[in-house]
Short mmCIF file of C-alpha atoms and ligand atoms in Angstrom, two decimals:
data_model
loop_
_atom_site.label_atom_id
_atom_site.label_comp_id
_atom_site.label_asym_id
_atom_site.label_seq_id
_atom_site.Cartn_x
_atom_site.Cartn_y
_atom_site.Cartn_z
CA UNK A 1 33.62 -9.20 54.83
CA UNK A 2 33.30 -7.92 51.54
CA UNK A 3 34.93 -4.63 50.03
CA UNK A 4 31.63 -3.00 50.50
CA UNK A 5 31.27 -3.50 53.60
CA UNK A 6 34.93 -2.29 54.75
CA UNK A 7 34.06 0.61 52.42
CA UNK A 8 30.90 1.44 53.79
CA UNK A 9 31.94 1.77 57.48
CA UNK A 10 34.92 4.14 56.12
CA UNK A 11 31.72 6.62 54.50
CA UNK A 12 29.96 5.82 57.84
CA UNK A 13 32.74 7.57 58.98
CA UNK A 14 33.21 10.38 56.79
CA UNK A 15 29.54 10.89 57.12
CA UNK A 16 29.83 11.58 60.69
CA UNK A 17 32.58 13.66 61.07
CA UNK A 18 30.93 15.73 57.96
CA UNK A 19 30.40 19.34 60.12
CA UNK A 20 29.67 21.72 57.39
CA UNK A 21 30.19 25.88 58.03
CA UNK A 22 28.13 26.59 54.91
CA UNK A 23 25.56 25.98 52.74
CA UNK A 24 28.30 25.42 50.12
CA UNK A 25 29.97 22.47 52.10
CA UNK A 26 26.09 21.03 53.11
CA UNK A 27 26.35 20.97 48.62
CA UNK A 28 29.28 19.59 48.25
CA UNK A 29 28.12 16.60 50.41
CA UNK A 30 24.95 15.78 49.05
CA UNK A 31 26.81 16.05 45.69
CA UNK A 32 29.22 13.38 47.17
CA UNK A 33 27.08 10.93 48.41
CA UNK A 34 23.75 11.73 47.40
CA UNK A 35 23.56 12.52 43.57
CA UNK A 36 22.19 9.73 40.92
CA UNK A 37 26.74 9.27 40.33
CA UNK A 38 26.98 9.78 43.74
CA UNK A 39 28.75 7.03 46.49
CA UNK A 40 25.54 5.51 47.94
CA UNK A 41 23.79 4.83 44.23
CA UNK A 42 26.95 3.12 43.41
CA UNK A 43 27.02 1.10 46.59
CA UNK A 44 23.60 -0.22 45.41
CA UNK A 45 25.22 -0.48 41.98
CA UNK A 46 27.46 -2.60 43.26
CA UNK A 47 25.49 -4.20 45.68
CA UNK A 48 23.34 -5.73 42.96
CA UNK A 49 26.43 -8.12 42.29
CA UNK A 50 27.06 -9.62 45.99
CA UNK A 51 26.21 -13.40 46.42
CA UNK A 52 22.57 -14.47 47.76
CA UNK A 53 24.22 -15.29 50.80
CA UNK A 54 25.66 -11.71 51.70
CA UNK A 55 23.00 -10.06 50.13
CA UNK A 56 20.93 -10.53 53.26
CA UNK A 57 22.95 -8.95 56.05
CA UNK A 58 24.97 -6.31 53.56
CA UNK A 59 21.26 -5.31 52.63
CA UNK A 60 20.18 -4.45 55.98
CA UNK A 61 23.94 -2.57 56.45
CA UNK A 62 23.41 -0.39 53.18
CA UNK A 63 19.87 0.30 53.84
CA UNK A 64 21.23 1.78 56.99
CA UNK A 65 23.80 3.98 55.68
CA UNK A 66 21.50 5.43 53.05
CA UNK A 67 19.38 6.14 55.97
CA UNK A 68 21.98 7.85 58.11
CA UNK A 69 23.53 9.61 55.05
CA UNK A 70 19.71 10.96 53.81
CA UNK A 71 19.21 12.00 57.77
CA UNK A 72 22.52 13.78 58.07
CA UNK A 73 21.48 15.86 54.88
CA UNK A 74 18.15 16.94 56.30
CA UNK A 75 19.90 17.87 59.33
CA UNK A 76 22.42 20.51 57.68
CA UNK A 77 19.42 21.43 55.56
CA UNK A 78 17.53 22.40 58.29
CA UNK A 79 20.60 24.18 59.83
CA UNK A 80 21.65 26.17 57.41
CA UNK A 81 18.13 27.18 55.61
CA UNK A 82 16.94 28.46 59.51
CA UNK A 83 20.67 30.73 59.70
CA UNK A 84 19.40 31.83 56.23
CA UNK A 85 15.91 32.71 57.37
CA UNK A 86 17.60 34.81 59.93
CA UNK A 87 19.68 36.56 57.84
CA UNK A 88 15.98 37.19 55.84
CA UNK A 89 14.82 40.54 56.59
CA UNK A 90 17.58 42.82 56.07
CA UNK A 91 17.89 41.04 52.47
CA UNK A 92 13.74 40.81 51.33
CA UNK A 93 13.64 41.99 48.41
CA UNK A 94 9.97 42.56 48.60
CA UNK A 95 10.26 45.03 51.16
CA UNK A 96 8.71 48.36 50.33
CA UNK A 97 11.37 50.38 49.89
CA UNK A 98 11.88 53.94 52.09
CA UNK A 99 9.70 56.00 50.15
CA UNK A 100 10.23 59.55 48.74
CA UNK A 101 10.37 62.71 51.13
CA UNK A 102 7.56 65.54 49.91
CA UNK A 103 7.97 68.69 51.24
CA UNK A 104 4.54 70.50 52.70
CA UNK A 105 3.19 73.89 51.91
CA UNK A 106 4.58 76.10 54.88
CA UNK A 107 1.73 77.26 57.13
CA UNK A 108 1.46 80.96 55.87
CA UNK A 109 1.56 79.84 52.14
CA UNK A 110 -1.60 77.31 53.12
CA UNK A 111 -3.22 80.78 55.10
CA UNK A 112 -2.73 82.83 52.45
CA UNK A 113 -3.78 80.65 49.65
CA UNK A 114 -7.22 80.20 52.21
CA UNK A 115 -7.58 84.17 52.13
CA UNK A 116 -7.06 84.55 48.75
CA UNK A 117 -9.37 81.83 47.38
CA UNK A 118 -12.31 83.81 49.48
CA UNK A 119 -11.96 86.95 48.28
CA UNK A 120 -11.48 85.68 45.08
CA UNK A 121 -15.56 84.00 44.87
CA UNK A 122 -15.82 87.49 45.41
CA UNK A 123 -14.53 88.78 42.92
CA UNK A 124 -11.74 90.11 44.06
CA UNK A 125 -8.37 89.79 41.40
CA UNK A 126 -4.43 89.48 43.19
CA UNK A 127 -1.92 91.94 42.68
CA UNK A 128 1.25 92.38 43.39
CA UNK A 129 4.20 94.83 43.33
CA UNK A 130 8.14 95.50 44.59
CA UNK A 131 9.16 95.36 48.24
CA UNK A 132 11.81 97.90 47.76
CA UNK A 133 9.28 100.99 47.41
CA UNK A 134 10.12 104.54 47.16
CA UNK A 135 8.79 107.15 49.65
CA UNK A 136 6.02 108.11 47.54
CA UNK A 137 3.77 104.89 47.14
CA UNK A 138 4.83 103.91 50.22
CA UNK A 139 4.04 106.94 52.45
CA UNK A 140 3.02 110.31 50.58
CA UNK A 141 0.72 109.31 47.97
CA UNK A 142 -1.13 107.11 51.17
CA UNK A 143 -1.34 110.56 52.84
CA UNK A 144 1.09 110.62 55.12
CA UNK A 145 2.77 114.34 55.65
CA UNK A 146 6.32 114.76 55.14
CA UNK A 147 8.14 114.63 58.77
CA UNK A 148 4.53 113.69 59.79
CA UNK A 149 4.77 111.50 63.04
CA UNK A 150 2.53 108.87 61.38
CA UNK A 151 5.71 108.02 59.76
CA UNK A 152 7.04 106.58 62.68
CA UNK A 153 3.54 104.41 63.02
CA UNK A 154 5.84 101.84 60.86
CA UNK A 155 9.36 101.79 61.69
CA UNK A 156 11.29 101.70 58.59
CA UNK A 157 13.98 100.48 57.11
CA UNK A 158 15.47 102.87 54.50
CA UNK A 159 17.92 101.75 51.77
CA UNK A 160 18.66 105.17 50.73
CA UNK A 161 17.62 108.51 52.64
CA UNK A 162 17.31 111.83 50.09
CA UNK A 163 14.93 114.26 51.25
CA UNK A 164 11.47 113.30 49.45
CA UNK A 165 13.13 110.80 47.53
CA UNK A 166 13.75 107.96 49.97
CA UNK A 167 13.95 104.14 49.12
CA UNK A 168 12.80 101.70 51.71
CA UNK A 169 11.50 98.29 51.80
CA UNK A 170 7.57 98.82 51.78
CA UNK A 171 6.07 98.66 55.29
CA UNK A 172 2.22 97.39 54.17
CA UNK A 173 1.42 96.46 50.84
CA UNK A 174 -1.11 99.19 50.41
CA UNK A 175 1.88 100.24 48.08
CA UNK A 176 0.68 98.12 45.72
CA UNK A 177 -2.92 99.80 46.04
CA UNK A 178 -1.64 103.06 45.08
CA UNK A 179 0.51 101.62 41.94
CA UNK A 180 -2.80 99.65 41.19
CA UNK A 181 -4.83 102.97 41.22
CA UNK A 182 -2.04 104.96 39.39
CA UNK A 183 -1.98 102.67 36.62
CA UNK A 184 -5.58 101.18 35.98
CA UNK A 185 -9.04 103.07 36.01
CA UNK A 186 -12.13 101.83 38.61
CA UNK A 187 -13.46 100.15 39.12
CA UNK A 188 -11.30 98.50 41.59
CA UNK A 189 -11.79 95.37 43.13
CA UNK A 190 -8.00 93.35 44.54
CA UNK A 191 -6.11 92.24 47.31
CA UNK A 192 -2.12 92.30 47.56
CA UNK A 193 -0.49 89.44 48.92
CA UNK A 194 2.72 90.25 50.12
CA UNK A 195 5.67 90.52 52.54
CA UNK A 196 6.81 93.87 54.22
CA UNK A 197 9.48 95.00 56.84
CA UNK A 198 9.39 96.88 59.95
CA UNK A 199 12.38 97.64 61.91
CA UNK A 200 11.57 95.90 65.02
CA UNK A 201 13.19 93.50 67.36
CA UNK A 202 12.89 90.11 66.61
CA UNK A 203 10.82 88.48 69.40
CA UNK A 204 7.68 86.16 69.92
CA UNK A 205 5.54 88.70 69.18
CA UNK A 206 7.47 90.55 66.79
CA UNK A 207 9.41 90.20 63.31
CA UNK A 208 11.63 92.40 61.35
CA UNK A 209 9.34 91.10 58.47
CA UNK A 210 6.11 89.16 58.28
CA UNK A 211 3.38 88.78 55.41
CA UNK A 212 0.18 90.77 54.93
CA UNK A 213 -3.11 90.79 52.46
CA UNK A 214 -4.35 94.05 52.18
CA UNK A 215 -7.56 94.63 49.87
CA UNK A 216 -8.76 97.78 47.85
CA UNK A 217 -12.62 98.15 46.38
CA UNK A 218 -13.15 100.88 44.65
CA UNK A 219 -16.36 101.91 43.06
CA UNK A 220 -19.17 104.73 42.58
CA UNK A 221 -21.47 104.32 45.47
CA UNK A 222 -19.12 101.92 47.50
CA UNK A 223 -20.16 102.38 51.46
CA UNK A 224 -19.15 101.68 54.81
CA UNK A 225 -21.89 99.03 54.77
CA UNK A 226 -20.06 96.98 51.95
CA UNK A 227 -16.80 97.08 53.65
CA UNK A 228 -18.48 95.43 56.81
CA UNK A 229 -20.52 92.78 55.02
CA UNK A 230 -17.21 92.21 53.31
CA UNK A 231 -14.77 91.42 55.73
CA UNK A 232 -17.96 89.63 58.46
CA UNK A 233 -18.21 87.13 55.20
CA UNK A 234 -14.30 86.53 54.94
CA UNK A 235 -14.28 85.71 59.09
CA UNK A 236 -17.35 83.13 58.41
CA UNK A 237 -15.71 81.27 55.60
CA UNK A 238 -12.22 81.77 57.42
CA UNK A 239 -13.14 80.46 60.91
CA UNK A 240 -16.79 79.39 60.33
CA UNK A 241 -20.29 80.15 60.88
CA UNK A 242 -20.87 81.81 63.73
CA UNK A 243 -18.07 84.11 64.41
CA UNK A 244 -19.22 87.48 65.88
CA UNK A 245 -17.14 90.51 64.71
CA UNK A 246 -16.83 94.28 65.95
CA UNK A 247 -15.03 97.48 64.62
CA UNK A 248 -13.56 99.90 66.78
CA UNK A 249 -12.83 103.25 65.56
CA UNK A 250 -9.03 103.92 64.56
CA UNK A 251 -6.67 106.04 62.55
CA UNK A 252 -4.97 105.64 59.74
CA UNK A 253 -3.56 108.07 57.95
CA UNK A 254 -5.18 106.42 54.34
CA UNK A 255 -8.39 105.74 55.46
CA UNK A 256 -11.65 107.89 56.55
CA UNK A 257 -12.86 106.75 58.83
CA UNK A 258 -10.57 104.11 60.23
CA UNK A 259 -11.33 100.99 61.89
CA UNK A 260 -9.83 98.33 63.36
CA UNK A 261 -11.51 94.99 62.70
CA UNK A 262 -11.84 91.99 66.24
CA UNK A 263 -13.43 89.12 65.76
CA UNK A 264 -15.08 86.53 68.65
CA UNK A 265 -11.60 84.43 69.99
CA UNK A 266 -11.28 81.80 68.01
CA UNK A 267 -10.08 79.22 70.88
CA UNK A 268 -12.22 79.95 73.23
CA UNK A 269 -15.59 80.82 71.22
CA UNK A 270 -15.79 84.41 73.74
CA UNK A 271 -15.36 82.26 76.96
CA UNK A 272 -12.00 84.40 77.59
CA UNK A 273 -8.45 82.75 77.67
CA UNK A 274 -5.12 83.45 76.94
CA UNK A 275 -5.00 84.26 73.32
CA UNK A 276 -7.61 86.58 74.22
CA UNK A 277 -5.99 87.71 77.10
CA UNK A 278 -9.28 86.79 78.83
CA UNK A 279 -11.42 89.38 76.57
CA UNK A 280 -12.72 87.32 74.69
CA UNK A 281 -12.18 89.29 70.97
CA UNK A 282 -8.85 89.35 69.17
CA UNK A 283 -7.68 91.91 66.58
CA UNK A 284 -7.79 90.48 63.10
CA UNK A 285 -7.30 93.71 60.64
CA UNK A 286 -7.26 97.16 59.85
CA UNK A 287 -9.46 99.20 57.52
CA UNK A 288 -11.73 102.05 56.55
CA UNK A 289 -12.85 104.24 53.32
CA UNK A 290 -9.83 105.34 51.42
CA UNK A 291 -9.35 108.84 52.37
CA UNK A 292 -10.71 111.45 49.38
CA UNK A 293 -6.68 112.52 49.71
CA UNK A 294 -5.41 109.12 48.54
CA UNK A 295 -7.86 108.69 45.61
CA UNK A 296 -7.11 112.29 44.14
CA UNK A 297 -3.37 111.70 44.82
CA UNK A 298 -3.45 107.90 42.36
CA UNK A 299 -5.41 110.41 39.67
CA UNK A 300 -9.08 109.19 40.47
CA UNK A 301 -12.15 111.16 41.11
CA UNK A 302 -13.21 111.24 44.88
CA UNK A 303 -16.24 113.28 43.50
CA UNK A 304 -17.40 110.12 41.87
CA UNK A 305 -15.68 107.17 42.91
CA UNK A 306 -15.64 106.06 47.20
CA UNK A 307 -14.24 102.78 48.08
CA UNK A 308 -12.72 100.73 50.92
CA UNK A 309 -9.30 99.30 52.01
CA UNK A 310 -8.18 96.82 54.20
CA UNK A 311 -5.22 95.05 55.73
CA UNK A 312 -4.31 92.08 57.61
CA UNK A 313 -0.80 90.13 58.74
CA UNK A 314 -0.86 86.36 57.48
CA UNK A 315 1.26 85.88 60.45
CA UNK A 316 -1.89 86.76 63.06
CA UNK A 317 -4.15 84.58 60.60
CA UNK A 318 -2.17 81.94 60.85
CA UNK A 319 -1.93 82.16 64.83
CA UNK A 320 -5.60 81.88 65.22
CA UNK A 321 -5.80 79.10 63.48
CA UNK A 322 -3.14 77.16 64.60
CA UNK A 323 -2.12 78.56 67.58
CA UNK A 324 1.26 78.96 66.69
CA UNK A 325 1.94 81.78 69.49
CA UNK A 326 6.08 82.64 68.31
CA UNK A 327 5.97 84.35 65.32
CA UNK A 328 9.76 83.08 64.92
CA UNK A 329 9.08 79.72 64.54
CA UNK A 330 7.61 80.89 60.98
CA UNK A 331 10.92 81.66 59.74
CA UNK A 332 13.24 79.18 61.65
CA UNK A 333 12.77 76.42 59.11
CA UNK A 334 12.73 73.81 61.29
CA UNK A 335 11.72 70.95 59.60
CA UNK A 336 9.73 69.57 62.78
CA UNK A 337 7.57 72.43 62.87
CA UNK A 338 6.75 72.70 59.28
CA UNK A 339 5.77 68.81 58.62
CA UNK A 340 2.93 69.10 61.04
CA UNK A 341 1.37 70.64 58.36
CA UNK A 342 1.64 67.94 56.04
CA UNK A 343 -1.35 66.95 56.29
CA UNK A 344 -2.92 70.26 54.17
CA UNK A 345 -0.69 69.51 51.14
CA UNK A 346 -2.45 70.95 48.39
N1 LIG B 401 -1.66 99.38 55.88
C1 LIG B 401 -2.14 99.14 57.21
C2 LIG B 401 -1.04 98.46 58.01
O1 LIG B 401 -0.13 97.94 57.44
C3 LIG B 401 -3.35 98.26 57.24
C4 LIG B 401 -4.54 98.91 56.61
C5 LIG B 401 -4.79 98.78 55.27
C6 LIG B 401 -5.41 99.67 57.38
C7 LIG B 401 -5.89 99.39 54.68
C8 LIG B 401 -6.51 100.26 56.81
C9 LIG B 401 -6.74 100.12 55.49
O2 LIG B 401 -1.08 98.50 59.21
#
């Protein structure tokens, strides 16, 4: 037997046992046996030496153990590169990663931008004004009488209470009408986005504050005719061709005459249903011609000038459109509710 030989069997052995854990110990055998200094090139080396007369069996022996050594590698490569494969997705690097979070436009903020762009291809400019008010744009300039029970149309919360000098926070933004008429001369053509607060309990159908858009037109020759063509033009574009309206006679203390404004139910088409309550019409608005009172009272001419004035909650809007039926899931901020709206990111 030559030394090869004995030595071979002893790396037949080694080669057997080999049992790597790791990819690490799979390396550190093929850089034991199989690299170009490695144990079974110099067996070959070596073998190139042996007499003509061993070469012949010893060939067949070494030819064998490369073989087995070779196999043995492809074995623990295919071990240890399928555990790796496993391990894969949690370390792809090419994996999108989790994205970024946008918030969406809360549902009254979409509404209102809606009734604002209308009015506004109508030439209609926004304005705005302070939602702590003092008695006088808020109630007496607007024609309501002092101890009047009209006052008590819109409960009120007062921050400070001094006879004919009260502060509150404004109950309708037709406030900002009166400041806009104090301040500018007509013509007058805006609406007033804006919240206000009424001192109710908090409830599905009720909010201690919610959001309204009132409008103002003011104008020599400005009729009753105008204000209906304008609001049956802002129901079209708002909830589409088609949908009837009706006034109903009203009062408000600003406005004469008064109206309030239904339109056709907007889930049903007139059928009758719950939102309707099964009349078929739901109340969208207040409005009317800005009472002679009002004008003279903001320093304008009700000899010359007439106009119209309306008001509507966001919140009611909003309903009919969505169907969102508790007004307090407006202000909850529950992030469930307000990604459904997602979609109408602007
Ligand atoms: N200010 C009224 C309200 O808040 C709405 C309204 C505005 C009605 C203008 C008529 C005209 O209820």
């Amino acid at each position: 037997m030559s030394s090869i030989q004995e030595r071979i069997d002893q790396y037949w052995e080694e080669v057997k046992n080999w049992t790597p854990s790791s990819a690490e110990e799979v390396e550190i055998y093929r850089l034991k046996f199989l690299v170009s200094k490695g144990i079974l090139k110099n067996l070959f080396e070596e073998f190139k030496n042996v007499s003509v007369e061993e070469k012949r069996a010893l060939g067949k022996v070494l030819n064998e153990f490369k073989q087995a050594t070779e196999g043995r590698f492809n074995e623990f490569k295919d071990q240890f590169s399928e555990e790796q494969s496993k391990a894969k997705p949690s370390q792809d690097l090419t994996l999108p990663g989790p994205g970024f979070e946008f918030g969406a436009r809360h549902p009254l903020s979409l509404v209102r931008k809606e009734i604002v762009e209308i009015f506004k291809k109508l030439g209609f400019v926004v304005a705005e004004g302070p939602e702590i008010e003092d008695d006088w744009h808020n109630f007496s300039a607007l024609n309501f009488p002092e101890e009047h029970p009209a006052r008590d149309m819109q409960d009120t919360f007062f921050i400070r209470k001094q006879a004919g000098n009260d502060i509150a926070l404004r109950t309708h933004t037709s406030s900002v009408q009166v400041r806009m008429m104090e301040n500018g001369k007509p013509p007058f053509r805006a609406i007033m986005p804006g919240r206000v607060y009424r001192n109710e309990a908090i409830s599905a159908r009720a909010h201690c504050f919610f959001h309204q858009v009132e409008g103002l037109y003011i104008d020599e020759g400005v009729s009753f005719a105008d204000l209906k063509q304008t609001l049956f033009h802002f129901v079209q574009e708002m909830y589409g061709e088609g949908t009837k309206v009706r006034f109903r006679p009203s009062y408000f203390p600003f406005t004469e005459p008064s109206a309030e404004m239904d339109i056709s139910c907007t889930i049903c088409k007139g059928a009758g249903c719950n939102m309707c309550k099964y009349t078929g019409w739901v109340e969208i608005l207040g409005c009317g011609m800005v009472d002679p009172n009002v004008l003279e009272n903001s320093g304008i001419d009700a000899a010359k000038y007439t106009g119209f004035a309306f008001g509507m909650g966001i919140e009611r809007i909003t309903n009919l459109k969505y169907e969102i039926k508790d007004l307090r899931l407006f202000s909850e901020n529950d992030i469930r509710f307000l990604k459904q709206f997602e979609s109408e990111t602007i």
